[in-house]
Coordinates of C-alpha atoms and ligand atoms in Angstrom, one line a residue:
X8 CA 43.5 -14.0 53.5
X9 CA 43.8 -16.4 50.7
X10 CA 41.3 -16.9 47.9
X11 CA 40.5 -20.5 50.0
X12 CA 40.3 -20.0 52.6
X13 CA 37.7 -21.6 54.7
X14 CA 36.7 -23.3 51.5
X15 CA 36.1 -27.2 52.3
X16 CA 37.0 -28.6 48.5
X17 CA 37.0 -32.7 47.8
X18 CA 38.9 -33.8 45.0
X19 CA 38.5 -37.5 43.3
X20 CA 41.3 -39.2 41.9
X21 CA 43.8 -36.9 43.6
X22 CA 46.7 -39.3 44.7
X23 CA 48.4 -38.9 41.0
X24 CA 48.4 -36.3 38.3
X25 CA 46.5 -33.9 37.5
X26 CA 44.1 -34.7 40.8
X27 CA 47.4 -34.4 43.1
X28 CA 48.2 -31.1 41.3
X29 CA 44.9 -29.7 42.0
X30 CA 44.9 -30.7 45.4
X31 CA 48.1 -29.0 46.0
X32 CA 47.1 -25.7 44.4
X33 CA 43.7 -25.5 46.3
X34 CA 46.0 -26.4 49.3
X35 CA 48.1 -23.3 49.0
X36 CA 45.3 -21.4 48.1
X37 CA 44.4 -22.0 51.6
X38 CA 41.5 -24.6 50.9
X39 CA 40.7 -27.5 53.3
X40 CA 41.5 -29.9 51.3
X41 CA 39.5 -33.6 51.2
X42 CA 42.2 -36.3 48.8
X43 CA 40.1 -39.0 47.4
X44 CA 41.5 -41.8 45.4
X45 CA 40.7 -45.4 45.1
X46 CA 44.5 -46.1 46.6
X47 CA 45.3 -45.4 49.8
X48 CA 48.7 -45.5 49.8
X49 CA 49.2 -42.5 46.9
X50 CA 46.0 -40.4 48.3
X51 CA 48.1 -40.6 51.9
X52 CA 51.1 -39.9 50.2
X53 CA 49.0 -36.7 48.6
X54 CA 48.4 -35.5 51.5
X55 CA 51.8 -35.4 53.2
X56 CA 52.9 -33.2 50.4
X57 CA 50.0 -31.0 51.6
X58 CA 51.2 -30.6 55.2
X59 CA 54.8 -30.9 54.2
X60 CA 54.1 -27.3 52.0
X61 CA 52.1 -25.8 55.3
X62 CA 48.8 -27.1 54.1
X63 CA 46.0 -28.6 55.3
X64 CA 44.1 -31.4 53.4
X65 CA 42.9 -35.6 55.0
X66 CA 42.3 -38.7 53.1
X67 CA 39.0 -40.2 52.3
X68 CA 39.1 -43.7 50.3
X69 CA 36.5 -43.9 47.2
X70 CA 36.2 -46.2 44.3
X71 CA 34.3 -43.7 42.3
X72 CA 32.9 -46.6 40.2
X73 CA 30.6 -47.6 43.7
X74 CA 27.4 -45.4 44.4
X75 CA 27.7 -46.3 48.1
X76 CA 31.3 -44.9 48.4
X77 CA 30.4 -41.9 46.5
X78 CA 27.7 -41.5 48.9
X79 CA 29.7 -42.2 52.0
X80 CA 32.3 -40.0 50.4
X81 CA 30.3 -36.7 50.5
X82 CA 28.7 -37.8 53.9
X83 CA 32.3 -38.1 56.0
X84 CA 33.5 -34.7 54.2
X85 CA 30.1 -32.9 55.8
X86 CA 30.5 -34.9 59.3
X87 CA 34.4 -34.2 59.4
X88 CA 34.4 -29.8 58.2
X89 CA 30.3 -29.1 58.0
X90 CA 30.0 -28.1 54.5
X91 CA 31.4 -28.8 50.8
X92 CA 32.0 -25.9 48.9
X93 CA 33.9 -27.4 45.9
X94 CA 33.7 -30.7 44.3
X95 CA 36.4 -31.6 41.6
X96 CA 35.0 -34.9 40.0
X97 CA 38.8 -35.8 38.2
X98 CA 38.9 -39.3 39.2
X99 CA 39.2 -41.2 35.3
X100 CA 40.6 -44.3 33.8
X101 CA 42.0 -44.3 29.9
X102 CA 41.0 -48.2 29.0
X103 CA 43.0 -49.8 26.3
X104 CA 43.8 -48.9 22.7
X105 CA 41.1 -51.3 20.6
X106 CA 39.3 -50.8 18.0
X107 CA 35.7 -50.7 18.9
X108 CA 34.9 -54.3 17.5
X109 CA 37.6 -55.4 19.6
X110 CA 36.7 -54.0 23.0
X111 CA 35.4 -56.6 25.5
X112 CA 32.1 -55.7 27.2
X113 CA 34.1 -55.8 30.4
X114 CA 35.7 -52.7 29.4
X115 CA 33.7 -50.8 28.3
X116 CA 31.6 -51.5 31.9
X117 CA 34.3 -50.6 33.4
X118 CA 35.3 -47.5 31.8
X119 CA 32.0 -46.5 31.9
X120 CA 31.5 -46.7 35.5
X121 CA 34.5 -44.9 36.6
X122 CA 34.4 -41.9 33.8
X123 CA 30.9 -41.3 33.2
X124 CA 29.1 -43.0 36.6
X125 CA 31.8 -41.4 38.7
X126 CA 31.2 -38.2 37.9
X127 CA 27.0 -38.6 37.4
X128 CA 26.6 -39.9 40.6
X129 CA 29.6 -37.7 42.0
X130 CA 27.8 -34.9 41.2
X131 CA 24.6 -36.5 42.5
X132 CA 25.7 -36.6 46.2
X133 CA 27.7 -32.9 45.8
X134 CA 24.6 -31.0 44.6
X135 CA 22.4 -32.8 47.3
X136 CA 24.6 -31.4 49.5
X137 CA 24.9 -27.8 48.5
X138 CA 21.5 -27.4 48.1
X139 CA 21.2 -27.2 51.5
X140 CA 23.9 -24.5 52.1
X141 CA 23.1 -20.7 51.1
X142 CA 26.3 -20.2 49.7
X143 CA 25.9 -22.8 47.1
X144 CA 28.8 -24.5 45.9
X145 CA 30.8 -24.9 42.5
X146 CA 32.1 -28.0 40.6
X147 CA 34.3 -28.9 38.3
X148 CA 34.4 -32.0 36.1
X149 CA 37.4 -33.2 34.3
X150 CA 36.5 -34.3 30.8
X151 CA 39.2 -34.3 28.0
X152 CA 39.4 -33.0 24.3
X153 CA 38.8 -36.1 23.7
X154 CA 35.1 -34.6 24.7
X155 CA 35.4 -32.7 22.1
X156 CA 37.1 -34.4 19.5
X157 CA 37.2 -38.1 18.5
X158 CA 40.2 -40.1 19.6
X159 CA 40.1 -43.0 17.3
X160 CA 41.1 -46.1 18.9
X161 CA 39.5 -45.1 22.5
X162 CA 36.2 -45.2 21.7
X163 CA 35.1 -46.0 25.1
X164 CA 36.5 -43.2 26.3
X165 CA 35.8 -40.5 24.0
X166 CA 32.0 -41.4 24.7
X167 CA 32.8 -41.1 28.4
X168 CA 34.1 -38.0 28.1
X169 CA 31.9 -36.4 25.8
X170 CA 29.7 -37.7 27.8
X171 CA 31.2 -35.4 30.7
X172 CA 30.6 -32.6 28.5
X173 CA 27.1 -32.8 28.1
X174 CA 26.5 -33.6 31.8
X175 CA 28.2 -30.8 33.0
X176 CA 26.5 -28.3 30.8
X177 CA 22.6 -29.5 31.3
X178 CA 23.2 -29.9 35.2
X179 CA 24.5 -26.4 34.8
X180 CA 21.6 -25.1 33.5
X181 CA 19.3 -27.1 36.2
X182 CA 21.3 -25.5 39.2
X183 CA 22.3 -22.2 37.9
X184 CA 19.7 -20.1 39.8
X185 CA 20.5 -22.6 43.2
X186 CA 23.9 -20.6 42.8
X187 CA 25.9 -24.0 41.9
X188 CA 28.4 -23.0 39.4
X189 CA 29.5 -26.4 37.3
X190 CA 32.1 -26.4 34.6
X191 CA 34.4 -28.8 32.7
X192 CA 38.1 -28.5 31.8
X193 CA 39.3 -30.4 28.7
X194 CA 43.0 -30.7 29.3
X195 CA 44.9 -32.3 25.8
X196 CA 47.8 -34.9 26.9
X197 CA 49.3 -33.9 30.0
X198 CA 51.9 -35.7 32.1
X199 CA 50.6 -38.2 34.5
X200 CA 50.9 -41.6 35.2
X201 CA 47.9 -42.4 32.7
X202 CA 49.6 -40.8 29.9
X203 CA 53.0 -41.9 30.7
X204 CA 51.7 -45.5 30.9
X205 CA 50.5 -44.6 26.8
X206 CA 53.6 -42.9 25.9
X207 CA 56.4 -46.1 27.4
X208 CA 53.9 -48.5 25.4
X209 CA 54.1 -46.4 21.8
X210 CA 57.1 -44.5 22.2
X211 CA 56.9 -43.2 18.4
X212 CA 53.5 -42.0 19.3
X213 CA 55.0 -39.1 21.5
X214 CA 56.7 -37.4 19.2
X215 CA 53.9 -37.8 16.9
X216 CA 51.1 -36.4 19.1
X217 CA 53.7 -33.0 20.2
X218 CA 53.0 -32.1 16.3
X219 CA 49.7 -31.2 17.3
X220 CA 50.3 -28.7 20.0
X221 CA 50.3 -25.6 18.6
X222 CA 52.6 -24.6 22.1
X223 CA 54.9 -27.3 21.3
X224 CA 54.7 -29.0 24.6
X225 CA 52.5 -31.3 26.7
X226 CA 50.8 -30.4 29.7
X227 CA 52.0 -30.2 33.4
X228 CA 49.2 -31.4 36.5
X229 CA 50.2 -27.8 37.4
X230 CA 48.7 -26.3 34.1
X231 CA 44.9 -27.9 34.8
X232 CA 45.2 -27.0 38.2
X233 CA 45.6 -23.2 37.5
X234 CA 42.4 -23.4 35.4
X235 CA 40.5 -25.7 38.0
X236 CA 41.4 -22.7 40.4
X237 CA 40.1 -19.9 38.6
X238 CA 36.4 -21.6 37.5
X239 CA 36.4 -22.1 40.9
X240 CA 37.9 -18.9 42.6
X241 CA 34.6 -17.2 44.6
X242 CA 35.4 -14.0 43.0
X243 CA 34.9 -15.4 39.4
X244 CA 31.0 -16.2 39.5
X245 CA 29.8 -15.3 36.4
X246 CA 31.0 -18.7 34.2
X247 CA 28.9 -21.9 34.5
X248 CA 28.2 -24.5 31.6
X249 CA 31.5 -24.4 30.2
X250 CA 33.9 -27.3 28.6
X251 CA 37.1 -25.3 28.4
X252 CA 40.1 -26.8 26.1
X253 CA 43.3 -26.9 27.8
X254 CA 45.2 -28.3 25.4
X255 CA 48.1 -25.7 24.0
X256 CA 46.1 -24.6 21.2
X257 CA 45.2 -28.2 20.3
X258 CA 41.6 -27.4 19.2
X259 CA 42.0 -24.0 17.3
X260 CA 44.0 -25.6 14.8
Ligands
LIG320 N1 46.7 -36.8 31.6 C1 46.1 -36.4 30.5 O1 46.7 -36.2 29.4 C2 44.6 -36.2 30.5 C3 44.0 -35.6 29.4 C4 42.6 -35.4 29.4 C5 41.9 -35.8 30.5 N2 42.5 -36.4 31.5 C6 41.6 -36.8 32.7 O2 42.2 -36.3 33.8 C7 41.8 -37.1 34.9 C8 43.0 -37.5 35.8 O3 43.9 -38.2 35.0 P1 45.5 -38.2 35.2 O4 46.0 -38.1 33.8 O5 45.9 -37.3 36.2 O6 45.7 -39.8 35.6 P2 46.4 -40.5 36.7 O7 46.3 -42.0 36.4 O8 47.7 -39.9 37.0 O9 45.5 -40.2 38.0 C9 44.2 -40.8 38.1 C10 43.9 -41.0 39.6 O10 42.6 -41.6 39.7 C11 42.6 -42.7 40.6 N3 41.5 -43.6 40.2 C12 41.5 -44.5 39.2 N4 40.3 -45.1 39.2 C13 39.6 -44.7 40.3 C14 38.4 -45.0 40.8 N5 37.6 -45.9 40.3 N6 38.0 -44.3 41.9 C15 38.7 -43.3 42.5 N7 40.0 -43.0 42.0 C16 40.4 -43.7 40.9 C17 44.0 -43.3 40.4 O11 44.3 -44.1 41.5 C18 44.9 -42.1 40.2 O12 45.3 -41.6 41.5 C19 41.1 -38.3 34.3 O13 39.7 -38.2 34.4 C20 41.5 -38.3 32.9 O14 40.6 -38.9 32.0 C21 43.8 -36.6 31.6

């Protein structure tokens, strides 16, 4: 028996990066796994790599930034397998590099309502739902060290994602004797689409950053996931409340 197994776990965001990496790690950790993404096409593509590796996983569409599809989100996962036992709010946009007198209102809606409404209301619909099972349930919010640590130039985002932080910890605390363990992982620049989109736009900027990872590297989807799988192994159930760094060594120094 697997550490997953039986374990019905919905992931948001999880047809790229760190989100696809996750979802293939629960997969092989025997999970039932639920691939959310606002695109079709990559959260399909997710889940054949799933089935392809012996796993089992389906796609469920959801713009994170719409409260009805978060709710309908949570509702098909209980109708389709009859319970939720992990929720994995990653789903997050990065919003252009702007000064903060220079960011249209439109952005910052925007990046507001994916990175911080996402995962408030994510969580919203999750917790609803495993209140009503014994077992209760554990979740895990991607935030960023940029949650932890200003990142001049994405102001918008920084506020999202300390944002995150603070969420995670006070609804912690709120559900912590309902047996709902909730933690966030603050992974430093790791390979995915979002950062390779920053990294082909300011290619000095990449060699720049590496200076500040103590390991000397960036991060692989494959690094988060490891950590995403051990707040949320059953036999770990003593950590809730946390925003861990996962960032090389990034926020010792
Ligand atoms: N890659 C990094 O260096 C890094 C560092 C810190 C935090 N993060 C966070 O990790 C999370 C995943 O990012 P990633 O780097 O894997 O990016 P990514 O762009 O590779 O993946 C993000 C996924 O989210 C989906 N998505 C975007 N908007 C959505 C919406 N409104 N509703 C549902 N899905 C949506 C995209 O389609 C994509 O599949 C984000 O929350 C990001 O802020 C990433």
């Amino acid at each position: 028996m697997q550490r997953f197994t039986d374990q019905v776990v919905l992931i948001t965001g999880a047809g790229s990066g760190i989100g696809r990496g996750t979802a293939l790690a629960f997969a092989r950790g025997g999970a039932t796994v639920v691939v959310s993404d606002i695109s079709e096409e990559s959260g399909q593509e997710t889940v054949s790599l799933i089935e392809n590796d012996g796993g089992q996983g389906t796609f469920i569409h959801c713009d994170v930034a719409n409260t009805e599809q978060i709710s309908d989100l949570v509702q098909l996962t209980v109708e389709k397998y009859g319970r939720l036992d992990v929720a994995i709010n990653n789903a997050g946009i990065g919003g252009n590099i702007a000064k903060l007198a220079e960011v249209p209102a439109a952005e910052y809606e925007k990046v507001m309502a994916v990175n911080l409404g996402g995962v408030f209301f994510g969580m919203q619909h999750q917790i609803r739902q495993m209140l009503t099972q014994k077992s209760g349930g554990r979740i895990v919010n991607v935030a960023s060290v940029a949650g932890l640590r200003a990142m001049p130039g994405n102001s918008v985002y920084t506020a999202t994602k300390h944002a995150v932080v603070g969420l995670t910890k006070a609804t912690a605390m709120e559900y912590a004797r309902h047996k709902i363990r909730i933690n966030a992982v603050c992974p430093a620049f790791t390979h995915s689409a979002m950062v390779d989109k920053l990294f082909a736009l300011a290619p000095d900027y990449e060699q720049k950053l590496l200076k500040n990872i103590p390991l000397g590297r960036y991060g692989e989807p494959e690094d988060i996931a490891q950590a995403i799988l051990w707040l949320c192994d059953p036999a770990n159930s003593f950590v809730t409340g946390h925003a861990l760094p996962l960032d090389g060594g990034m926020m010792a120094m």
